[in-house]
């Protein structure tokens, strides 16, 4: 893109990004789409009564969905009907709305402080909005609004990712598995359920304050005999003597020096020949790939809304960092493209690597 | 767009809109682009020192500009250079950055409250952020942050619009002109300067609290003899006896019933055969026109960030409303497309109409 007009036109696209998002979101949030799903042909006046807004405002909000063909309008009656939105299956729509809800609550206002977050390495948006110092994950534990926005997305993502993740690597019979930053124990529980074998033992490693909840979940799921909890910080050290170390969903929340520390700690936690399994979204090797929107999303999400540091890397970067930390990559798995919905922003891989020396 | 995957892919585009905008804005705001303009080949480490941020974060923010070709990177040295951004002329870039600055400060956080603004007809974002009840224009008078974001954009827009506006209609010699909602008197002053004739008299009509500032501006510009100020509300009534009534930059801030009231008040203010001149942005007649981004921007801007009501209309709507209020449209002027920069979102017209009965 070297024609100055093309650059200016592209910047214009950027400038309408926030409004496009919020107009569409408001149409769902107000219940306009739902009302049209229930009854076709409602006018702006009808819709105004249903959703509790002035008809003029409803009409304005619907101009963009009309432009997109998401809804249609009969110019004679003024009645609206669902357009292309009617073709989207309900579970697909719900998945998108869950993501959109997180963007609205967890990002729109926080993004205003992106520059400050980058300068300070802290999520300034959380401090400004909630007086909370820490990450969005930590905030979700104590701020109801953050939990309400993040919780449903986390569940939706987990449901879509975990079955595929656990099918992407092998756990030897009777192995000892360490789930680093394993949170409330879900990874350990699923390891028992999906990779079970006689003698299998799984340890969830995370901040000590998570121990009680984690052990309660082990009990509830009937895996307390096979599972244990160890408290600590992945940047300090990991316990030793394991055959498999899982690093799920978090290396992208650290900068390079920290990722290397974590990988070295994983190396130390493994027996000779042991395996580390990394689950992470990765940038495409060709960053100009227009089909991959992670560059458009993640830097602002991770730096400005979630942790104030870190970010995605290319697979080649993780490969070289794993080698630097004493591993040899043995297998990389990506999701079957046919199983990735068209609205998906995140593109994760599973990297298996063996302790080399 | 009837293929469900096309709809989902389009919603994905919407979801990355806010982050795209803020990532690019942060690159300018932090001074990264400026640093690369001054010196080519700076690495993330160099840039981190210059802009005061961790190199890892700088690298993350630059992934999207790399994807766009806005910047380039030498993979051997890790040095960044300006890509296509280097081709954009400085005044063009400054114009875009002025608009982007308003979007960041005047919209990003406010947009979060769009649904609430639509439900209440008030700019809830201004209430939540500043405890201010009223419009963004009113807030700009008392909230420094709002003025800082809005003022430069208003000046930039005025400079680009007013010369064209005043070339788009005739003022008879010795006419009496009423500039409805004429604010601080700029419209009256320019009428004297650009449409002057012996006997010409111009009245600025607006809220009484603007009188002092307006008269001071008349004095400073040497037009106090020809200009007057009358205080009042355009929705109540306008003073009478005029040959020309100017309705600049504000009919899009009112709903249909209010616009009709204003047009009828303008009708009452005019002598037989008098002329109303409306300056307003208009939606394209074919709302699906992909080259027009006003549907993508204005509903959220006007409802959620500026006045909490109103919105753009098509030219055909204004035409029929003018007829309904007793006018006959005599001339419609649009800007020469060659003079509209590629980043422009707003597309204004000047509508001249004569009092018919």
XYZ file of C-alpha atoms in Angstrom:
714
model
C 0.000 0.000 0.000
C 2.112 2.931 -1.189
C -0.515 5.226 -2.684
C -1.086 7.874 0.023
C -4.822 7.792 -0.676
C -4.897 4.063 0.031
C -3.215 4.702 3.385
C -5.680 7.470 4.237
C -8.614 5.274 3.205
C -7.290 2.485 5.395
C -6.991 4.871 8.339
C -10.607 5.834 7.692
C -11.544 2.164 8.088
C -9.715 2.168 11.397
C -11.563 5.292 12.523
C -14.993 3.717 12.114
C -13.942 0.522 13.912
C -15.073 1.456 17.428
C -18.430 2.859 16.278
C -19.175 -0.094 13.987
C -18.608 -2.454 16.853
C -20.748 -0.576 19.344
C -23.622 0.082 16.933
C -23.940 -3.614 16.172
C -23.516 -4.552 19.809
C -26.190 -2.070 20.884
C -28.651 -3.592 18.394
C -28.251 -6.924 20.167
C -28.001 -5.445 23.651
C -31.210 -3.452 23.278
C -33.014 -6.556 22.029
C -33.715 -5.231 18.526
C -32.382 -8.350 16.799
C -34.221 -10.620 19.216
C -37.475 -8.720 18.619
C -37.098 -9.107 14.851
C -36.341 -12.795 15.250
C -39.637 -13.206 17.087
C -41.679 -11.043 14.755
C -40.961 -9.852 11.242
C -42.064 -6.538 9.846
C -41.859 -4.447 13.012
C -41.463 -0.735 12.320
C -39.102 1.583 14.181
C -42.129 2.715 16.195
C -42.975 -0.909 17.098
C -39.365 -1.673 17.954
C -39.130 1.468 20.054
C -41.969 0.198 22.231
C -40.465 -3.290 22.506
C -36.926 -2.206 23.402
C -37.728 1.012 25.260
C -36.163 3.626 23.005
C -37.271 6.486 20.806
C -38.157 5.222 17.296
C -35.812 7.781 15.739
C -32.877 6.304 17.665
C -33.846 2.749 16.703
C -33.948 3.832 13.079
C -30.485 5.366 13.363
C -28.987 2.268 14.963
C -30.439 0.119 12.181
C -28.869 2.075 9.324
C -25.567 0.209 9.615
C -27.160 -3.272 9.867
C -29.192 -2.282 6.781
C -26.018 -1.286 4.978
C -24.480 -4.659 5.852
C -27.581 -6.595 4.855
C -27.799 -7.925 8.440
C -31.383 -6.619 8.467
C -33.723 -5.518 5.674
C -36.438 -2.862 5.495
C -39.609 -2.660 3.481
C -39.594 0.922 2.181
C -43.388 0.917 1.789
C -44.355 -0.226 5.286
C -41.148 0.794 7.055
C -41.115 -2.705 8.548
C -37.812 -4.356 9.384
C -36.947 -8.025 8.982
C -33.814 -9.982 9.705
C -31.621 -10.165 6.637
C -28.461 -12.261 6.599
C -28.520 -12.480 10.409
C -31.462 -14.860 10.051
C -29.132 -17.372 8.377
C -26.700 -17.579 11.288
C -27.282 -20.564 13.548
C -28.136 -19.704 17.142
C -25.049 -21.348 18.742
C -22.793 -19.461 16.309
C -24.500 -16.198 17.133
C -24.270 -16.851 20.856
C -20.543 -17.558 20.548
C -19.992 -14.259 18.746
C -22.146 -12.356 21.245
C -20.156 -13.812 24.133
C -16.955 -12.525 22.569
C -18.566 -9.174 21.780
C -19.768 -8.861 25.361
C -16.217 -9.301 26.615
C -14.945 -6.702 24.149
C -17.545 -4.205 25.316
C -17.139 -4.677 29.052
C -13.540 -5.812 29.218
C -12.026 -3.620 26.534
C -13.872 -0.556 25.187
C -13.120 1.739 28.111
C -9.861 0.053 29.076
C -8.469 0.577 25.555
C -8.580 4.324 26.116
C -5.648 3.789 28.477
C -3.602 1.617 26.076
C -0.767 4.103 25.805
C -0.543 4.394 29.584
C -0.587 0.606 29.949
C 2.250 0.282 27.451
C 4.260 2.988 29.211
C 3.810 1.535 32.678
C 3.511 -2.197 31.997
C 0.326 -2.210 34.087
C -3.321 -2.533 33.085
C -4.114 1.111 33.738
C -7.697 0.664 32.525
C -8.469 -1.677 35.435
C -6.941 0.787 37.863
C -8.940 3.688 36.453
C -12.236 1.816 36.182
C -12.167 -0.337 39.283
C -9.253 0.886 41.358
C -7.856 -2.604 40.828
C -4.127 -3.206 40.487
C -3.364 -6.467 38.728
C -4.374 -8.522 35.733
C -7.833 -9.021 34.281
C -7.735 -12.633 35.494
C -7.113 -11.438 39.024
C -9.748 -8.739 38.664
C -12.268 -11.330 37.508
C -11.954 -12.981 40.904
C -13.064 -9.887 42.791
C -14.812 -7.454 40.406
C -18.281 -8.766 39.464
C -18.442 -6.764 36.220
C -15.125 -8.180 34.999
C -16.142 -11.702 35.981
C -19.474 -11.301 34.189
C -17.692 -10.289 30.982
C -14.787 -12.684 31.138
C -16.356 -15.792 32.693
C -18.703 -16.715 29.818
C -15.949 -16.199 27.254
C -13.513 -18.331 29.249
C -16.097 -21.139 29.453
C -16.926 -20.833 25.760
C -13.257 -20.921 24.762
C -12.457 -23.779 27.120
C -15.270 -25.883 25.714
C -14.009 -25.324 22.198
C -10.288 -25.743 22.930
C -9.783 -28.403 25.602
C -11.044 -31.488 23.747
C -8.783 -30.627 20.828
C -5.869 -29.773 23.120
C -6.013 -33.096 24.955
C -6.181 -34.995 21.670
C -2.965 -33.326 20.513
C -0.402 -35.000 22.767
C 0.314 -38.294 24.483
C 0.682 -38.927 28.193
C 2.612 -42.125 28.969
C 0.843 -44.643 31.207
C 1.406 -43.943 34.862
C 3.038 -40.615 34.108
C 3.461 -37.734 36.521
C 1.965 -34.575 34.988
C 2.455 -30.976 36.132
C -0.172 -28.434 35.061
C 1.674 -25.135 35.479
C -0.594 -22.215 36.353
C -3.382 -24.767 36.392
C -5.820 -22.431 38.149
C -8.843 -24.111 39.653
C -7.773 -27.594 38.576
C -9.757 -28.031 35.370
C -6.660 -29.036 33.381
C -5.726 -31.680 35.961
C -9.276 -33.020 36.062
C -9.438 -33.295 32.278
C -6.009 -34.942 32.187
C -7.377 -37.638 34.502
C -10.562 -37.984 32.458
C -9.030 -37.950 28.979
C -5.467 -39.208 29.497
C -6.084 -41.553 32.436
C -3.969 -44.638 33.134
C -3.124 -46.691 36.212
C -0.700 -44.726 38.348
C -1.275 -41.384 36.596
C -0.711 -38.464 38.965
C -1.403 -34.809 38.162
C -0.238 -31.739 40.065
C -1.876 -28.358 39.646
C 0.649 -25.600 40.259
C -0.562 -22.044 40.818
C -0.822 -19.218 43.338
C -1.317 -20.641 46.859
C -4.647 -18.821 47.295
C -6.186 -21.099 44.662
C -5.481 -24.305 46.604
C -8.776 -24.590 48.494
C -10.975 -24.109 45.431
C -8.802 -26.434 43.395
C -8.911 -29.269 45.946
C -12.680 -28.822 46.256
C -12.971 -29.307 42.486
C -10.754 -32.428 42.654
C -13.137 -33.856 45.298
C -16.253 -32.943 43.338
C -14.931 -34.620 40.209
C -13.702 -37.718 42.058
C -10.020 -37.260 41.170
C -8.693 -36.187 44.578
C -6.726 -39.446 44.887
C -4.784 -38.798 41.692
C -4.398 -35.026 41.955
C -2.398 -32.688 44.110
C -1.906 -28.949 44.416
C 1.405 -27.131 44.870
C 1.491 -23.383 45.405
C 4.086 -21.128 43.811
C 5.087 -18.799 40.990
C 6.094 -20.129 37.539
C 8.695 -17.368 37.263
C 10.406 -18.565 40.472
C 10.589 -22.337 40.190
C 8.526 -25.434 39.557
C 8.551 -28.657 41.582
C 10.600 -31.499 40.055
C 10.235 -35.105 39.005
C 7.622 -34.884 36.238
C 7.213 -36.692 32.910
C 4.943 -34.076 31.333
C 4.606 -30.333 31.991
C 1.569 -28.524 30.563
C 1.873 -24.797 29.777
C -1.643 -23.944 28.727
C -3.009 -20.561 27.796
C -0.451 -18.312 29.361
C 2.957 -18.073 27.708
C 1.492 -15.283 25.549
C 0.934 -13.291 28.738
C 4.700 -12.979 29.312
C 7.554 -11.174 27.595
C 10.426 -13.064 26.004
C 12.745 -13.055 29.036
C 9.935 -14.374 31.206
C 8.913 -17.063 28.707
C 12.502 -18.259 28.643
C 12.525 -18.399 32.449
C 9.296 -20.406 32.438
C 10.630 -22.797 29.807
C 13.850 -23.279 31.805
C 11.819 -23.904 34.947
C 9.767 -26.480 33.014
C 13.014 -28.041 31.868
C 14.113 -28.332 35.480
C 10.799 -29.867 36.495
C 11.077 -32.685 33.947
C 12.791 -36.047 34.195
C 15.230 -36.848 31.361
C 13.241 -37.343 28.148
C 10.240 -35.617 29.665
C 7.853 -33.585 27.541
C 6.600 -30.009 27.709
C 3.268 -29.261 26.017
C 2.592 -25.614 25.149
C -0.876 -24.377 24.174
C -0.756 -20.844 22.787
C -2.096 -18.616 20.032
C 0.588 -17.773 17.482
C 1.009 -15.070 14.881
C 1.276 -16.359 11.301
C 4.836 -16.584 9.983
C 3.772 -14.143 7.262
C 2.377 -11.351 9.377
C 0.755 -9.683 6.377
C -1.674 -12.627 6.010
C -5.026 -10.824 5.756
C -6.921 -13.903 6.946
C -5.308 -13.766 10.376
C -6.686 -11.000 12.609
C -4.614 -11.646 15.692
C -2.297 -8.704 14.995
C -5.414 -6.542 14.882
C -6.603 -7.691 18.264
C -4.100 -9.160 20.669
C -1.547 -6.389 21.230
C -4.262 -4.076 22.560
C -6.061 -6.872 24.376
C -3.065 -8.269 26.222
C -1.213 -5.005 26.862
C -4.184 -2.731 27.508
C -6.825 -5.006 28.968
C -5.363 -8.180 30.419
C -1.810 -8.124 31.758
C 0.033 -4.995 30.578
C 2.877 -7.044 29.100
C 3.432 -10.079 26.864
C 1.914 -10.807 23.502
C 1.684 -13.447 20.822
C 4.753 -14.767 19.028
C 5.267 -16.638 15.822
C 5.637 -20.398 16.062
C 9.216 -19.954 14.878
C 9.955 -17.783 17.916
C 8.576 -20.346 20.355
C 10.520 -23.037 18.515
C 13.796 -21.187 18.924
C 13.083 -20.273 22.564
C 12.281 -23.922 23.338
C 15.588 -24.931 21.785
C 17.353 -22.221 23.761
C 15.837 -23.690 26.936
C 17.034 -27.224 26.165
C 14.066 -28.713 24.331
C 13.604 -30.263 20.930
C 10.246 -29.661 19.275
C 8.714 -33.004 18.291
C 5.234 -32.083 17.140
C 3.128 -29.036 16.338
C -0.639 -29.381 16.022
C -3.036 -26.822 14.647
C -6.792 -27.121 14.603
C -8.413 -28.549 11.512
C -9.300 -25.392 9.530
C -12.745 -26.881 8.841
C -13.422 -26.744 12.584
C -12.486 -23.077 12.988
C -15.567 -20.858 12.737
C -15.402 -17.819 10.474
C -15.690 -15.440 13.431
C -12.669 -16.866 15.266
C -9.920 -14.361 15.968
C -7.693 -16.680 17.995
C -5.544 -19.290 16.254
C -3.885 -21.610 18.762
C -1.325 -24.358 18.295
C -0.108 -27.148 20.546
C 3.663 -27.513 20.631
C 5.151 -30.724 22.037
C 8.856 -30.642 22.888
C 11.150 -33.146 24.570
C 13.807 -32.341 27.159
C 17.018 -32.700 25.218
C 19.804 -32.505 27.716
C -24.347 -11.441 2.178
C -26.421 -14.565 2.831
C -23.734 -17.162 3.452
C -23.641 -17.531 7.255
C -19.845 -17.729 7.163
C -19.697 -14.376 5.389
C -21.839 -12.870 8.166
C -19.627 -14.375 10.874
C -16.493 -13.176 9.082
C -17.967 -9.696 8.879
C -18.769 -9.737 12.594
C -15.148 -10.730 13.164
C -14.107 -7.573 11.314
C -16.347 -5.605 13.640
C -14.818 -7.251 16.689
C -11.303 -6.111 15.842
C -12.432 -2.546 15.113
C -11.807 -1.034 18.550
C -8.409 -2.693 18.988
C -7.222 -1.791 15.480
C -8.052 1.826 16.142
C -6.353 2.017 19.515
C -3.217 0.117 18.455
C -2.626 2.549 15.607
C -3.490 5.525 17.777
C -1.104 4.374 20.506
C 1.737 4.119 17.966
C 1.263 7.812 17.211
C 0.481 8.814 20.777
C 3.617 7.178 22.166
C 5.711 8.903 19.511
C 6.812 5.721 17.730
C 5.871 7.016 14.279
C 7.480 10.369 14.987
C 10.690 8.676 16.137
C 10.839 6.614 12.936
C 10.214 9.708 10.859
C 13.245 11.323 12.459
C 15.479 8.264 12.274
C 15.190 5.109 10.204
C 16.294 1.694 11.343
C 15.566 2.036 15.056
C 15.087 -1.324 16.772
C 12.400 -2.087 19.337
C 15.068 -1.573 21.999
C 15.963 1.851 20.536
C 12.321 2.827 20.266
C 11.649 1.659 23.809
C 14.229 4.146 25.075
C 12.884 6.974 22.927
C 9.198 6.531 23.817
C 9.583 5.210 27.344
C 8.229 1.692 27.030
C 9.473 -1.882 27.255
C 10.870 -3.031 23.870
C 8.621 -6.106 23.963
C 5.547 -3.875 24.139
C 6.799 -1.652 21.318
C 7.332 -4.759 19.202
C 3.784 -5.934 19.906
C 2.248 -2.573 19.010
C 4.161 -2.554 15.725
C 2.880 -5.943 14.530
C -0.331 -4.448 13.143
C 1.390 -1.502 11.391
C 3.754 -4.107 9.895
C 0.791 -6.150 8.704
C -0.670 -3.044 7.071
C 2.623 -2.023 5.509
C 2.427 1.269 7.471
C 5.913 0.421 8.781
C 8.542 -2.059 7.643
C 11.120 -4.131 9.501
C 14.524 -5.411 8.506
C 14.500 -9.010 9.747
C 18.298 -9.090 9.946
C 18.857 -5.989 12.048
C 15.381 -5.821 13.638
C 15.345 -2.155 12.589
C 12.040 -0.480 11.776
C 11.415 2.100 9.063
C 8.314 3.940 7.983
C 6.550 2.085 5.202
C 3.533 3.555 3.457
C 3.084 6.105 6.265
C 6.162 7.879 4.897
C 4.198 8.688 1.731
C 1.403 10.557 3.521
C 1.819 14.332 3.480
C 2.146 15.930 6.894
C -1.054 18.066 6.700
C -3.040 14.973 5.698
C -1.620 13.013 8.585
C -2.314 15.837 11.026
C -5.927 16.018 9.852
C -6.380 12.285 10.450
C -4.675 12.467 13.837
C -6.966 15.314 14.886
C -9.981 13.177 14.056
C -8.434 10.137 15.746
C -7.752 12.183 18.862
C -11.413 13.146 19.081
C -12.448 9.510 18.636
C -10.157 8.414 21.436
C -11.034 11.098 23.964
C -14.563 11.914 22.906
C -15.807 8.457 21.994
C -13.939 5.309 23.122
C -15.185 5.301 26.704
C -18.458 7.067 25.957
C -19.389 4.402 23.386
C -19.527 1.829 26.172
C -22.724 3.576 27.269
C -24.331 3.695 23.791
C -27.229 1.441 24.754
C -27.956 3.555 27.825
C -27.780 6.743 25.754
C -30.237 5.297 23.242
C -32.591 4.185 26.021
C -32.547 7.506 27.853
C -31.994 10.010 25.047
C -29.119 11.462 27.065
C -25.345 11.280 26.567
C -24.821 8.874 29.462
C -21.089 8.646 28.729
C -20.611 12.317 29.600
C -22.566 11.840 32.802
C -20.517 8.791 33.791
C -17.133 10.235 32.854
C -17.508 13.846 33.889
C -20.736 14.063 35.869
C -21.891 16.371 33.092
C -25.517 16.433 31.964
C -25.891 17.864 28.474
C -24.387 17.652 25.030
C -20.742 17.302 24.053
C -20.854 20.874 22.728
C -21.995 22.110 26.117
C -19.451 19.904 27.868
C -16.680 21.340 25.688
C -17.370 24.729 27.246
C -16.673 23.532 30.770
C -14.721 20.230 30.682
C -11.101 20.840 29.583
C -10.609 17.249 28.364
C -13.657 17.447 26.100
C -12.634 20.860 24.803
C -9.106 19.594 24.108
C -10.490 16.718 22.019
C -13.286 18.542 20.269
C -11.804 22.010 19.740
C -9.047 21.069 17.269
C -11.461 18.929 15.247
C -14.048 21.705 15.133
C -11.405 24.160 13.904
C -10.093 21.682 11.336
C -13.595 20.946 10.024
C -14.580 24.604 9.967
C -11.526 25.523 7.943
C -12.330 22.834 5.396
C -16.094 23.425 5.219
C -16.838 27.141 5.569
C -15.210 28.479 2.378
C -17.096 25.867 0.358
C -20.327 26.475 2.280
C -20.291 30.228 1.648
C -19.596 29.682 -2.036
C -22.691 27.478 -2.327
C -25.471 30.062 -1.952
C -26.269 33.677 -2.772
C -27.099 36.449 -0.356
C -28.982 39.347 -1.998
C -27.432 42.810 -1.607
C -28.526 44.495 1.579
C -30.167 41.317 2.860
C -31.044 40.528 6.457
C -29.492 37.223 7.425
C -30.278 35.085 10.484
C -27.640 32.574 11.574
C -29.671 30.165 13.705
C -27.661 28.528 16.497
C -24.804 30.683 15.311
C -22.728 30.078 18.426
C -19.855 32.477 18.959
C -20.626 34.477 15.816
C -18.201 32.932 13.338
C -20.959 32.323 10.771
C -22.120 35.941 10.996
C -18.572 37.241 10.705
C -17.886 35.104 7.636
C -21.188 36.164 6.094
C -20.034 39.785 6.388
C -16.584 38.932 5.016
C -17.640 36.665 2.150
C -21.177 37.799 1.299
C -20.888 41.480 2.179
C -22.928 44.244 0.521
C -24.102 47.711 1.517
C -26.872 47.359 4.064
C -26.205 43.709 4.871
C -27.212 42.855 8.444
C -26.586 39.538 10.178
C -28.109 38.264 13.403
C -26.569 35.448 15.383
C -29.258 33.541 17.247
C -28.308 31.164 20.044
C -28.518 30.534 23.778
C -28.424 33.863 25.674
C -25.283 32.877 27.591
C -23.291 33.102 24.339
C -24.129 36.777 23.764
C -21.102 38.339 25.475
C -18.525 36.156 23.697
C -20.310 36.615 20.382
C -20.419 40.413 20.616
C -16.751 40.445 21.631
C -15.931 38.505 18.450
C -18.000 40.940 16.358
C -15.955 43.808 17.820
C -12.648 42.056 17.287
C -13.458 41.345 13.643
C -14.799 44.848 12.999
C -18.341 43.757 12.103
C -20.160 44.955 15.239
C -22.015 47.605 13.205
C -23.521 45.011 10.877
C -24.113 42.211 13.372
C -26.484 41.615 16.221
C -27.168 38.850 18.713
C -30.589 37.555 19.745
C -30.914 34.962 22.484
C -33.362 32.061 22.314
C -34.078 28.438 21.447
C -34.543 27.293 17.840
C -37.200 24.819 18.984
C -39.283 27.646 20.501
C -39.262 30.430 17.923
C -36.994 32.567 15.770
C -37.161 36.347 15.335
C -38.854 37.511 12.123
C -38.182 39.690 9.096
C -35.241 37.930 7.457
C -34.308 37.301 3.823
C -31.948 34.389 4.518
C -31.862 31.884 7.395
C -28.757 29.755 7.829
C -29.104 26.335 9.488
C -25.513 25.209 9.681
C -24.182 22.036 11.247
C -27.012 21.131 13.512
C -30.186 19.739 11.924
C -28.568 16.291 12.192
C -28.534 16.757 15.959
C -32.348 16.674 16.105
C -35.021 14.045 15.519
C -37.567 14.383 12.730
C -40.278 16.138 14.765
C -37.729 18.659 15.993
C -36.260 19.264 12.541
C -39.772 19.979 11.269
C -40.296 22.446 14.119
C -37.010 24.178 13.299
C -37.872 24.366 9.589
C -41.313 25.804 10.405
C -39.700 28.351 12.720
C -37.291 29.259 9.903
C -40.288 29.598 7.608
C -41.856 32.027 10.071
C -38.635 34.020 10.352
C -38.444 34.619 6.602
C -40.033 37.315 4.481
C -42.039 36.057 1.471
C -39.611 34.549 -1.069
C -36.894 34.278 1.554
C -34.351 31.502 1.521
C -33.277 28.875 4.025
C -29.780 27.416 3.620
C -29.148 24.062 5.312
C -25.641 22.664 5.790
C -25.731 19.036 6.901
C -24.124 15.656 6.340
C -26.470 13.255 4.545
C -26.647 9.509 4.160
C -26.379 8.288 0.559
C -29.723 7.444 -1.069
C -28.406 3.912 -1.500
C -27.439 3.128 2.054
C -25.494 0.037 0.983
C -22.934 2.225 -0.805
C -19.644 0.824 0.574
C -17.792 4.055 -0.177
C -19.849 6.009 2.336
C -18.901 5.295 5.954
C -21.339 7.629 7.655
C -23.676 4.786 8.660
C -20.669 3.167 10.325
C -19.879 6.229 12.370
C -22.626 8.750 12.977
C -25.342 6.819 14.808
C -22.952 5.965 17.629
C -21.285 9.371 17.521
C -24.437 11.459 17.677
C -26.501 9.230 19.959
C -23.755 8.012 22.256
C -21.211 10.805 22.331
C -22.722 14.126 21.274
C -26.434 14.744 21.871
C -28.240 11.465 22.654
C -30.771 11.992 19.879
C -30.893 12.949 16.193
C -28.907 11.497 13.341
C -28.186 11.907 9.665
C -30.936 11.668 7.052
C -30.920 11.100 3.344
C -31.161 14.173 1.144
C -34.577 12.920 0.031
C -35.812 13.053 3.628
C -34.659 16.649 4.105
C -36.221 17.515 0.753
C -39.597 16.153 1.786
C -39.413 17.732 5.238
C -38.579 21.115 3.691
C -41.605 20.771 1.419
C -43.744 19.796 4.395
C -42.608 22.986 6.134
C -43.540 25.220 3.186
C -40.271 25.382 1.239
C -39.278 24.502 -2.285
C -35.756 23.168 -2.741
C -33.976 25.265 -5.381
C -30.401 23.994 -5.243
C -28.342 21.232 -3.687
C -24.543 21.496 -3.645
C -22.094 18.761 -2.804
C -18.358 19.151 -2.520
C -16.268 18.414 -5.575
C -15.264 14.756 -5.021
C -11.707 15.648 -6.022
C -11.541 17.904 -2.960
C -12.665 15.249 -0.482
C -9.680 13.503 1.102
C -9.667 9.712 1.235
C -9.900 9.712 5.034
C -13.065 11.828 5.159
C -16.000 10.168 6.889
C -18.371 13.136 6.724
C -20.157 13.985 3.476
C -22.047 17.259 3.736
C -24.398 19.005 1.332
C -25.784 22.532 1.166
C -29.519 22.668 0.508
C -31.047 25.984 -0.599
C -34.832 26.267 -0.383
C -37.234 29.155 -0.952
C -40.241 30.000 1.196
C -43.133 28.914 -0.966
C -46.260 30.182 0.686
